[in-house]
Short mmCIF file of C-alpha atoms in Angstrom, two decimals:
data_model
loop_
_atom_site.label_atom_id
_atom_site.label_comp_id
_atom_site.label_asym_id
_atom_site.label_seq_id
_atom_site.Cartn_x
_atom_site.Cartn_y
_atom_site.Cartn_z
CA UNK A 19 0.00 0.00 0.00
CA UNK A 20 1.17 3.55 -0.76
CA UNK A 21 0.74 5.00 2.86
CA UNK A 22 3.01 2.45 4.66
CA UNK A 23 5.69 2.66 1.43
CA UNK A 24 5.59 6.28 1.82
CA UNK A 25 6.39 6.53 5.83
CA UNK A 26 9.50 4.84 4.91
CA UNK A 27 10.46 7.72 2.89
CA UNK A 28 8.63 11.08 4.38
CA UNK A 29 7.08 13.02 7.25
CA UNK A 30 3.55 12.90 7.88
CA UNK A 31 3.35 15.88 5.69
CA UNK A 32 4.73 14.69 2.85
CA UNK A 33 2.78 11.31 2.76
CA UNK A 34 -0.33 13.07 3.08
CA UNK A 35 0.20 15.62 0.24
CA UNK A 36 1.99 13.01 -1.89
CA UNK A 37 -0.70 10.70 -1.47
CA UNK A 38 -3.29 13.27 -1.68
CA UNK A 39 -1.44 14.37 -5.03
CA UNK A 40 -1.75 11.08 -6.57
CA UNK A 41 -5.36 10.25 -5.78
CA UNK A 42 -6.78 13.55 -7.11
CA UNK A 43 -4.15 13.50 -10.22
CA UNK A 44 -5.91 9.82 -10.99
CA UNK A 45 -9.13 11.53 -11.20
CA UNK A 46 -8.42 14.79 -13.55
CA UNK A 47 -8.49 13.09 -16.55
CA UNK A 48 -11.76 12.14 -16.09
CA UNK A 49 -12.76 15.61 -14.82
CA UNK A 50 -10.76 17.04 -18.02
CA UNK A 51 -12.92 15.07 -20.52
CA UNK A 52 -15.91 15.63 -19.03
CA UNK A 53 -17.57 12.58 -17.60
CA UNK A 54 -16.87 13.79 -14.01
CA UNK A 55 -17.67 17.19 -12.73
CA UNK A 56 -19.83 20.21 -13.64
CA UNK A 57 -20.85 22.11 -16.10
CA UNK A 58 -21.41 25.43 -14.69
CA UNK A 59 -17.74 26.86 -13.10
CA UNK A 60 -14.73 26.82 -15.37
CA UNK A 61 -12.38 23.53 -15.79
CA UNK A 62 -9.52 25.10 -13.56
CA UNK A 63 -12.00 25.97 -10.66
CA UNK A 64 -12.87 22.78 -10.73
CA UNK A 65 -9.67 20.58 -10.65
CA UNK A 66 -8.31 23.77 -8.38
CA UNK A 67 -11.33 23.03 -5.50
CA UNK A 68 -11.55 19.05 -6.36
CA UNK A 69 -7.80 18.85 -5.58
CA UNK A 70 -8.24 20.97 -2.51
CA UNK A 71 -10.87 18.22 -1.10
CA UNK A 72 -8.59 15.28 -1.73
CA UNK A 73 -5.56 16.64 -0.61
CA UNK A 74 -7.32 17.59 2.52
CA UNK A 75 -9.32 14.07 3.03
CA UNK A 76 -5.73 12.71 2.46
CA UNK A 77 -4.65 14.40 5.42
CA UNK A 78 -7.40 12.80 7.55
CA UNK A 79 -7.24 9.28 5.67
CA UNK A 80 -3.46 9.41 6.02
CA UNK A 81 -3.55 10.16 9.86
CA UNK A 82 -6.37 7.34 10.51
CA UNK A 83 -4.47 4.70 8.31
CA UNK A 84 -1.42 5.12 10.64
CA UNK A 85 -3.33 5.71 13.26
CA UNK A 86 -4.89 2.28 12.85
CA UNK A 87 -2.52 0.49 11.11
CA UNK A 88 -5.35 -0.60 8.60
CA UNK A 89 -6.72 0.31 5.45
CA UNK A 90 -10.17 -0.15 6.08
CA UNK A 91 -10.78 3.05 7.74
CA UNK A 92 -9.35 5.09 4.36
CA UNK A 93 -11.82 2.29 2.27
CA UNK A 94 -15.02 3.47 4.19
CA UNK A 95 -14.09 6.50 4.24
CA UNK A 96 -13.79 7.10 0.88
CA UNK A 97 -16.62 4.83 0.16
CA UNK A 98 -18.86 7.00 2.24
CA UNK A 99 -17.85 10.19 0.70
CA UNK A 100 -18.84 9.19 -2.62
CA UNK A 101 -22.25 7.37 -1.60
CA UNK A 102 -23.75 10.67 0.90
CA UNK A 103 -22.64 13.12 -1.79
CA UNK A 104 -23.41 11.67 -4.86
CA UNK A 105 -26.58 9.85 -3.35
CA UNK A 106 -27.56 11.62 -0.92
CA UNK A 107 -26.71 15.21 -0.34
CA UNK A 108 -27.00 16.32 -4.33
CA UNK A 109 -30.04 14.80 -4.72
CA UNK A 110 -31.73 16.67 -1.39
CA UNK A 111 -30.04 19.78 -2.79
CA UNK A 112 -32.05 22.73 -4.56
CA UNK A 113 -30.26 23.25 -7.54
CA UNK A 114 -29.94 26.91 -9.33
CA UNK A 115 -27.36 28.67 -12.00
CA UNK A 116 -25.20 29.04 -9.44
CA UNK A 117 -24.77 26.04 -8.00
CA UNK A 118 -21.82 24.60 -9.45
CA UNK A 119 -19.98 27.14 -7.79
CA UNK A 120 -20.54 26.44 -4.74
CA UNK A 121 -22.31 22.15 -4.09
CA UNK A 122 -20.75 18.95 -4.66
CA UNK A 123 -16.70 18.20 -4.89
CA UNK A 124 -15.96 21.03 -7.51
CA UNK A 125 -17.36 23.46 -5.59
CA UNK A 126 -16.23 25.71 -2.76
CA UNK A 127 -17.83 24.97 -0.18
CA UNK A 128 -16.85 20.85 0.47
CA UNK A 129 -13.35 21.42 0.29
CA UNK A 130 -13.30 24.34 2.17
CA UNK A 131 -14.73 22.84 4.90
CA UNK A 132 -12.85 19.72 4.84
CA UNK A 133 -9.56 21.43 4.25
CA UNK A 134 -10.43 23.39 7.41
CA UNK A 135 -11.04 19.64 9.38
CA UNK A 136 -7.93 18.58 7.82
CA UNK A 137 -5.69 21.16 9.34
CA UNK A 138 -7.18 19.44 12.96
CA UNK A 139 -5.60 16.39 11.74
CA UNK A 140 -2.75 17.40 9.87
CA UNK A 141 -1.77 19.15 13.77
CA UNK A 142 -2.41 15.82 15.37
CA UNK A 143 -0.02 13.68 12.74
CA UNK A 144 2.59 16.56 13.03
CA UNK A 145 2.45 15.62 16.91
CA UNK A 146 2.60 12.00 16.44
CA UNK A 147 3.83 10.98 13.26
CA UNK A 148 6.10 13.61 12.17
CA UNK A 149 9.00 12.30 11.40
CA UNK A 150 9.29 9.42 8.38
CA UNK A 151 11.31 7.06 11.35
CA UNK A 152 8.14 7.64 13.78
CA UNK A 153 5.47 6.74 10.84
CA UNK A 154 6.95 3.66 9.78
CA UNK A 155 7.62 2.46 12.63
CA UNK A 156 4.40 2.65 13.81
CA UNK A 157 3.13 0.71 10.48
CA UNK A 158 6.29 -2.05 11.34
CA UNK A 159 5.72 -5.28 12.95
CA UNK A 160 6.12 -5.19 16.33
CA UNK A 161 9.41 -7.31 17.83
CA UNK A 162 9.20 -9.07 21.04
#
């Protein structure tokens, strides 16, 4: 997994941005042709605020997977992001003109909101995890 390959490497910093680099860069093409996103705000608001969101959610997902010391966490999470805002939340939401500026991942307001959780987290894996010796160790079998 990329987390764990990472700590050997980096700080907690740098396998949460790296990490949250990759994931969002796997998505842009889609978001570039046009089968993800919206089609009210420009392409480069768009990638700008959906990158934003999944660098940030990295920062949470990265903490909780060393945290844990398990994937499973980061699936759900993930998984749950995607089914109460695709499903759920833009369904329930009155849509206008404007709306793409502001609802759903390539909007403002998401991100912005989970970039401001993130910096919570991001804090708490400085503390714990902040060094790349402290992170993978933490993810390396214990020796008795």
């Amino acid at each position: 997994m990329l987390v764990p390959e990472l700590s050997k490497l980096m700080s907690f910093s740098g396998i949460a941005l790296t990490s949250g680099f990759i994931w969002a860069a796997w998505h842009w093409p889609m978001i570039v042709a046009g089968v993800y996103g919206n089609g009210t705000a420009p392409l480069s608001y768009q990638l700008f605020f959906f990158t934003l969101g999944l660098m940030s959610m990295s920062v949470i997902m990265t903490y909780v997977r060393l945290k844990t010391n398990s994937v499973w966490p980061a699936v759900i999470f993930h998984m749950s992001h995607n089914a109460f805002i695709q499903k759920f939340f833009n369904p329930l939401t009155l849509q206008s003109t404007d709306s793409g500026w502001y609802l759903n991942e390539f909007g403002m307001v998401l991100p912005v909101v989970i970039f401001c959780i993130s910096i919570y987290f991001w804090r708490k894996g400085q503390q714990e995890f902040g060094s790349a010796q402290s992170a993978s160790e933490l993810l390396s079998p214990q020796k008795s």
